[in-house]
């Protein structure tokens, strides 16, 4: 861990990431068979990670309904992921604006924007294929994302990017190698995991480089922004409207999920690795940690 927390030269890291991108990048139009049939009886995400798992409401659902809810929850997570990617593209465009375009660092930032445009199309096509709505985050968070995309920067920006990327990564890894899951979502997840590993590296290195440059007051400010953003993004992933797909009122489904210890555990599981990293890097800590605790992220 101590060795991993030493930042490396930005252009050296970016050069390696550019090489890796050239070797392994995917095009959702070509690399996924969108016409392949969906398989009956296969879930869209591990059922024990569905927000109502283990509750009385869950026990009241048939096997078909449980699979249906898994489909709508993964569609919601994909649509919120897609929304966050669009915010991230804005952040990266603003970030690269000030960089020397000849540098590998700038060129990797541009490459990542390219990756995210393809991811957003891939998630949109998956949601369409599943016949699910493009849920997205609730309105308040949708609006907040617009402000955040226009203003955010510095270590808390890369920290928030890591929370979103690493949390979804954990769920996607648990799905992609699982033969009980729908082949289509496994393929989508596999592509995303491969490309996101590079983004995670890029963002982690940026955090390690930039946090030590902050003074005490700036560090605390970035910790607060990061905690609030992490809360907003993670809380937005399951749009309450998903519960309607199995005849449960959104308000009731949301209340039951928020009181569900299995769901709390799932949230902590999703963010376990990234929170350990951010704590080691100094971006998680101090009074703002109470927000992360309330959101079941630490
Ligand atoms: Fe992505
Ligand atoms: Fe990414």
Short mmCIF file of C-alpha atoms and ligand atoms in Angstrom, two decimals:
data_model
loop_
_atom_site.label_atom_id
_atom_site.label_comp_id
_atom_site.label_asym_id
_atom_site.label_seq_id
_atom_site.Cartn_x
_atom_site.Cartn_y
_atom_site.Cartn_z
CA UNK A 1 0.00 0.00 0.00
CA UNK A 2 2.79 2.44 0.96
CA UNK A 3 4.44 1.97 -2.43
CA UNK A 4 1.14 2.32 -4.28
CA UNK A 5 0.50 5.67 -2.59
CA UNK A 6 3.61 7.27 -4.12
CA UNK A 7 2.51 9.37 -7.12
CA UNK A 8 4.24 8.75 -10.43
CA UNK A 9 5.14 11.17 -13.18
CA UNK A 10 1.93 12.22 -14.94
CA UNK A 11 3.25 11.81 -18.47
CA UNK A 12 4.86 8.44 -17.75
CA UNK A 13 1.55 7.12 -16.44
CA UNK A 14 -0.35 8.65 -19.37
CA UNK A 15 2.04 7.15 -21.96
CA UNK A 16 1.39 3.68 -20.59
CA UNK A 17 -2.35 4.28 -20.53
CA UNK A 18 -2.27 5.51 -24.13
CA UNK A 19 -0.48 2.31 -25.19
CA UNK A 20 -2.99 0.18 -23.30
CA UNK A 21 -5.87 2.11 -24.91
CA UNK A 22 -4.45 1.48 -28.36
CA UNK A 23 -4.25 -2.25 -27.62
CA UNK A 24 -7.65 -2.72 -25.96
CA UNK A 25 -10.53 -0.41 -26.84
CA UNK A 26 -14.02 -1.44 -27.89
CA UNK A 27 -16.72 -0.10 -30.14
CA UNK A 28 -20.22 -0.88 -28.85
CA UNK A 29 -21.61 -0.86 -32.40
CA UNK A 30 -19.26 -3.63 -33.51
CA UNK A 31 -18.21 -5.57 -30.42
CA UNK A 32 -21.64 -6.38 -29.00
CA UNK A 33 -24.32 -8.49 -30.64
CA UNK A 34 -27.38 -6.39 -29.81
CA UNK A 35 -29.73 -8.79 -31.58
CA UNK A 36 -28.77 -11.80 -29.44
CA UNK A 37 -31.88 -13.02 -27.58
CA UNK A 38 -32.25 -12.32 -23.86
CA UNK A 39 -32.26 -15.59 -21.91
CA UNK A 40 -35.25 -16.52 -19.76
CA UNK A 41 -34.49 -17.19 -16.11
CA UNK A 42 -31.24 -15.23 -16.05
CA UNK A 43 -30.85 -12.19 -13.82
CA UNK A 44 -29.30 -8.88 -14.86
CA UNK A 45 -27.29 -8.36 -11.69
CA UNK A 46 -26.59 -10.70 -8.74
CA UNK A 47 -29.92 -10.97 -6.93
CA UNK A 48 -28.29 -10.54 -3.51
CA UNK A 49 -27.24 -7.07 -4.69
CA UNK A 50 -30.79 -5.96 -5.57
CA UNK A 51 -31.89 -3.23 -3.14
CA UNK A 52 -34.87 -5.12 -1.68
CA UNK A 53 -33.04 -8.44 -1.24
CA UNK A 54 -33.76 -10.06 2.12
CA UNK A 55 -36.82 -7.91 2.96
CA UNK A 56 -40.48 -8.96 3.34
CA UNK A 57 -41.19 -7.19 0.05
CA UNK A 58 -38.55 -9.39 -1.60
CA UNK A 59 -40.04 -12.55 -0.12
CA UNK A 60 -43.36 -11.52 -1.64
CA UNK A 61 -41.93 -11.40 -5.18
CA UNK A 62 -42.00 -14.35 -7.59
CA UNK A 63 -38.75 -15.50 -9.25
CA UNK A 64 -39.82 -13.73 -12.45
CA UNK A 65 -40.47 -10.50 -10.56
CA UNK A 66 -37.09 -10.69 -8.85
CA UNK A 67 -35.39 -10.98 -12.24
CA UNK A 68 -37.55 -8.15 -13.57
CA UNK A 69 -36.50 -5.92 -10.67
CA UNK A 70 -32.83 -6.86 -11.24
CA UNK A 71 -33.28 -5.70 -14.83
CA UNK A 72 -34.77 -2.36 -13.82
CA UNK A 73 -32.16 -1.76 -11.11
CA UNK A 74 -29.28 -2.42 -13.49
CA UNK A 75 -30.99 -0.20 -16.07
CA UNK A 76 -31.21 2.53 -13.43
CA UNK A 77 -27.56 2.07 -12.44
CA UNK A 78 -26.55 2.15 -16.12
CA UNK A 79 -28.59 5.30 -16.74
CA UNK A 80 -27.10 7.04 -13.70
CA UNK A 81 -23.64 5.83 -14.75
CA UNK A 82 -24.29 7.28 -18.20
CA UNK A 83 -25.43 10.57 -16.67
CA UNK A 84 -22.29 10.70 -14.55
CA UNK A 85 -20.13 9.93 -17.59
CA UNK A 86 -21.63 12.93 -19.38
CA UNK A 87 -20.81 15.08 -16.34
CA UNK A 88 -17.32 13.57 -16.36
CA UNK A 89 -16.86 14.40 -20.04
CA UNK A 90 -17.59 18.06 -19.18
CA UNK A 91 -15.10 17.92 -16.31
CA UNK A 92 -12.42 16.38 -18.51
CA UNK A 93 -13.02 18.84 -21.33
CA UNK A 94 -12.56 21.69 -18.86
CA UNK A 95 -9.51 19.94 -17.39
CA UNK A 96 -7.76 19.44 -20.73
CA UNK A 97 -8.50 23.02 -21.79
CA UNK A 98 -5.52 24.25 -19.74
CA UNK A 99 -3.08 21.46 -20.64
CA UNK A 100 -0.37 21.34 -23.29
CA UNK A 101 -1.99 19.22 -26.01
CA UNK A 102 1.41 17.75 -26.94
CA UNK A 103 1.73 16.07 -23.54
CA UNK A 104 0.76 12.42 -23.09
CA UNK A 105 -1.23 13.53 -20.04
CA UNK A 106 -3.47 15.79 -22.13
CA UNK A 107 -3.78 13.15 -24.84
CA UNK A 108 -4.85 10.53 -22.34
CA UNK A 109 -7.49 12.90 -20.92
CA UNK A 110 -8.82 13.27 -24.47
CA UNK A 111 -8.70 9.49 -24.94
CA UNK A 112 -10.75 9.03 -21.79
CA UNK A 113 -13.39 11.44 -23.08
CA UNK A 114 -13.54 9.23 -26.19
CA UNK A 115 -13.96 6.11 -24.04
CA UNK A 116 -16.79 7.69 -22.08
CA UNK A 117 -18.71 8.73 -25.19
CA UNK A 118 -18.65 5.09 -26.32
CA UNK A 119 -19.63 3.86 -22.85
CA UNK A 120 -22.61 6.18 -22.71
CA UNK A 121 -23.79 4.92 -26.09
CA UNK A 122 -23.24 1.33 -24.93
CA UNK A 123 -25.28 1.82 -21.76
CA UNK A 124 -28.00 3.61 -23.69
CA UNK A 125 -28.21 0.73 -26.17
CA UNK A 126 -28.34 -1.81 -23.32
CA UNK A 127 -31.19 0.06 -21.62
CA UNK A 128 -33.04 0.21 -24.94
CA UNK A 129 -32.47 -3.52 -25.51
CA UNK A 130 -33.88 -4.31 -22.06
CA UNK A 131 -36.98 -2.25 -22.80
CA UNK A 132 -36.41 -0.25 -19.62
CA UNK A 133 -36.88 3.50 -19.13
CA UNK A 134 -33.82 5.79 -19.09
CA UNK A 135 -34.40 6.37 -15.38
CA UNK A 136 -31.44 8.66 -14.63
CA UNK A 137 -31.07 10.38 -11.28
CA UNK A 138 -33.97 12.17 -9.59
CA UNK A 139 -34.51 15.78 -10.71
CA UNK A 140 -32.59 17.51 -7.89
CA UNK A 141 -29.46 15.44 -8.56
CA UNK A 142 -29.87 15.87 -12.31
CA UNK A 143 -29.82 19.65 -11.81
CA UNK A 144 -26.95 19.47 -9.29
CA UNK A 145 -24.94 17.52 -11.89
CA UNK A 146 -25.22 20.42 -14.29
CA UNK A 147 -23.75 22.83 -11.73
CA UNK A 148 -21.10 20.32 -10.66
CA UNK A 149 -20.03 19.69 -14.25
CA UNK A 150 -19.55 23.41 -14.78
CA UNK A 151 -17.64 24.14 -11.57
CA UNK A 152 -15.88 21.12 -10.06
CA UNK A 153 -12.12 20.64 -10.22
CA UNK A 154 -9.09 19.49 -8.25
CA UNK A 155 -8.60 16.40 -6.13
CA UNK A 156 -12.25 16.10 -5.03
CA UNK A 157 -13.28 15.99 -8.69
CA UNK A 158 -10.97 13.06 -9.41
CA UNK A 159 -12.00 11.54 -6.06
CA UNK A 160 -15.68 11.68 -6.98
CA UNK A 161 -14.92 10.20 -10.39
CA UNK A 162 -13.18 7.33 -8.62
CA UNK A 163 -16.16 6.70 -6.34
CA UNK A 164 -18.51 6.42 -9.31
CA UNK A 165 -16.10 4.37 -11.41
CA UNK A 166 -14.87 1.99 -8.74
CA UNK A 167 -18.30 1.39 -7.19
CA UNK A 168 -19.86 0.39 -10.51
CA UNK A 169 -16.71 -1.57 -11.33
CA UNK A 170 -17.19 -3.79 -8.30
CA UNK A 171 -20.75 -4.63 -9.28
CA UNK A 172 -19.77 -5.18 -12.90
CA UNK A 173 -16.93 -7.53 -11.99
CA UNK A 174 -19.34 -9.60 -9.89
CA UNK A 175 -21.67 -9.85 -12.89
CA UNK A 176 -19.32 -10.39 -15.83
CA UNK A 177 -17.92 -13.76 -14.73
CA UNK A 178 -21.22 -15.11 -13.42
CA UNK A 179 -22.87 -17.66 -15.77
CA UNK A 180 -26.26 -17.08 -14.11
CA UNK A 181 -26.35 -13.53 -15.50
CA UNK A 182 -27.68 -12.40 -18.88
CA UNK A 183 -24.92 -12.76 -21.52
CA UNK A 184 -25.57 -9.27 -22.90
CA UNK A 185 -25.03 -7.47 -19.59
CA UNK A 186 -21.96 -9.61 -18.93
CA UNK A 187 -20.44 -8.45 -22.21
CA UNK A 188 -21.30 -4.79 -21.55
CA UNK A 189 -19.76 -5.06 -18.09
CA UNK A 190 -16.62 -6.77 -19.36
CA UNK A 191 -15.95 -4.00 -21.89
CA UNK A 192 -16.56 -1.36 -19.24
CA UNK A 193 -14.30 -3.04 -16.68
CA UNK A 194 -11.38 -3.26 -19.13
CA UNK A 195 -11.55 0.39 -20.14
CA UNK A 196 -12.37 1.73 -16.67
CA UNK A 197 -9.26 0.10 -15.18
CA UNK A 198 -7.27 2.72 -17.11
CA UNK A 199 -9.51 5.57 -15.97
CA UNK A 200 -9.15 4.45 -12.37
CA UNK A 201 -5.39 4.48 -12.70
CA UNK A 202 -5.45 7.97 -14.23
CA UNK A 203 -7.71 9.40 -11.52
CA UNK A 204 -5.88 7.68 -8.65
CA UNK A 205 -2.58 9.12 -9.83
CA UNK A 206 -4.14 12.59 -10.09
CA UNK A 207 -5.43 12.33 -6.51
CA UNK A 208 -2.03 11.19 -5.22
CA UNK A 209 -0.28 14.02 -7.03
CA UNK A 210 -2.66 16.81 -6.09
CA UNK A 211 -3.79 16.16 -2.50
CA UNK A 212 -0.34 16.93 -0.99
CA UNK A 213 -0.48 20.35 -2.67
CA UNK A 214 -3.53 21.39 -0.63
CA UNK A 215 -3.29 23.40 2.57
CA UNK A 216 -5.35 22.36 5.59
CA UNK A 217 -8.40 24.49 4.76
CA UNK A 218 -8.40 23.43 1.12
CA UNK A 219 -8.11 19.77 2.12
CA UNK A 220 -11.13 20.02 4.40
CA UNK A 221 -13.11 21.80 1.66
CA UNK A 222 -12.25 19.05 -0.85
CA UNK A 223 -13.20 16.38 1.70
CA UNK A 224 -16.63 17.97 2.11
CA UNK A 225 -17.21 18.30 -1.61
CA UNK A 226 -16.12 14.73 -2.18
CA UNK A 227 -18.35 13.37 0.61
CA UNK A 228 -21.39 15.25 -0.67
CA UNK A 229 -20.76 14.22 -4.27
CA UNK A 230 -20.21 10.58 -3.31
CA UNK A 231 -23.44 10.66 -1.32
CA UNK A 232 -25.37 12.22 -4.20
CA UNK A 233 -24.06 9.83 -6.85
CA UNK A 234 -24.38 6.62 -4.83
CA UNK A 235 -27.81 7.56 -3.51
CA UNK A 236 -29.03 8.33 -7.02
CA UNK A 237 -28.15 4.95 -8.50
CA UNK A 238 -31.47 3.28 -7.77
CA UNK A 239 -34.21 5.57 -9.04
CA UNK A 240 -37.31 4.85 -6.89
CA UNK A 241 -39.40 4.44 -10.04
CA UNK A 242 -37.75 1.02 -10.60
CA UNK A 243 -40.06 -0.51 -7.99
CA UNK A 244 -43.08 0.16 -10.17
CA UNK A 245 -41.83 -2.58 -12.53
CA UNK A 246 -42.91 -5.14 -9.92
CA UNK A 247 -46.00 -3.34 -8.66
CA UNK A 248 -44.40 -1.66 -5.63
CA UNK A 249 -45.04 2.03 -4.95
CA UNK A 250 -41.76 3.98 -5.45
CA UNK A 251 -42.05 5.64 -2.04
CA UNK A 252 -42.55 2.33 -0.27
CA UNK A 253 -39.79 0.54 -2.19
CA UNK A 254 -37.34 3.34 -1.50
CA UNK A 255 -38.20 3.39 2.23
CA UNK A 256 -37.78 -0.37 2.54
CA UNK A 257 -34.47 -0.34 0.61
CA UNK A 258 -33.12 2.49 2.74
CA UNK A 259 -33.88 0.51 5.90
CA UNK A 260 -32.53 -2.75 4.46
CA UNK A 261 -29.25 -3.88 6.09
CA UNK A 262 -28.44 -5.97 2.98
CA UNK A 263 -28.63 -2.83 0.86
CA UNK A 264 -26.40 -0.94 3.30
CA UNK A 265 -23.91 -3.79 3.03
CA UNK A 266 -24.09 -3.69 -0.77
CA UNK A 267 -23.28 0.02 -0.78
CA UNK A 268 -20.29 -0.49 1.52
CA UNK A 269 -19.16 -3.44 -0.58
CA UNK A 270 -19.33 -1.34 -3.76
CA UNK A 271 -17.23 1.47 -2.29
CA UNK A 272 -14.96 -0.57 -0.01
CA UNK A 273 -11.82 -0.40 -2.16
CA UNK A 274 -12.19 3.19 -3.26
CA UNK A 275 -12.86 4.41 0.27
CA UNK A 276 -9.73 2.61 1.50
CA UNK A 277 -7.75 4.33 -1.25
CA UNK A 278 -9.25 7.77 -0.61
CA UNK A 279 -8.67 7.42 3.13
CA UNK A 280 -5.02 6.52 2.49
CA UNK A 281 -4.71 9.49 0.14
CA UNK A 282 -6.19 11.83 2.78
CA UNK A 283 -9.36 12.79 0.87
CA UNK A 284 -11.64 10.91 3.24
CA UNK A 285 -11.41 11.87 6.90
CA UNK A 286 -12.39 14.57 9.39
CA UNK A 287 -15.95 15.74 10.15
CA UNK A 288 -17.23 15.20 6.58
CA UNK A 289 -16.82 11.45 7.04
CA UNK A 290 -20.16 11.50 8.89
CA UNK A 291 -21.85 12.08 5.50
CA UNK A 292 -20.23 8.97 4.08
CA UNK A 293 -21.29 7.02 7.14
CA UNK A 294 -24.88 8.20 6.79
CA UNK A 295 -24.81 7.08 3.15
CA UNK A 296 -23.48 3.64 4.18
CA UNK A 297 -20.34 4.16 2.12
CA UNK A 298 -17.85 3.62 4.96
FE1 LIG B 1 -17.30 4.62 -18.44
FE1 LIG B 2 -14.51 6.09 -16.76
#
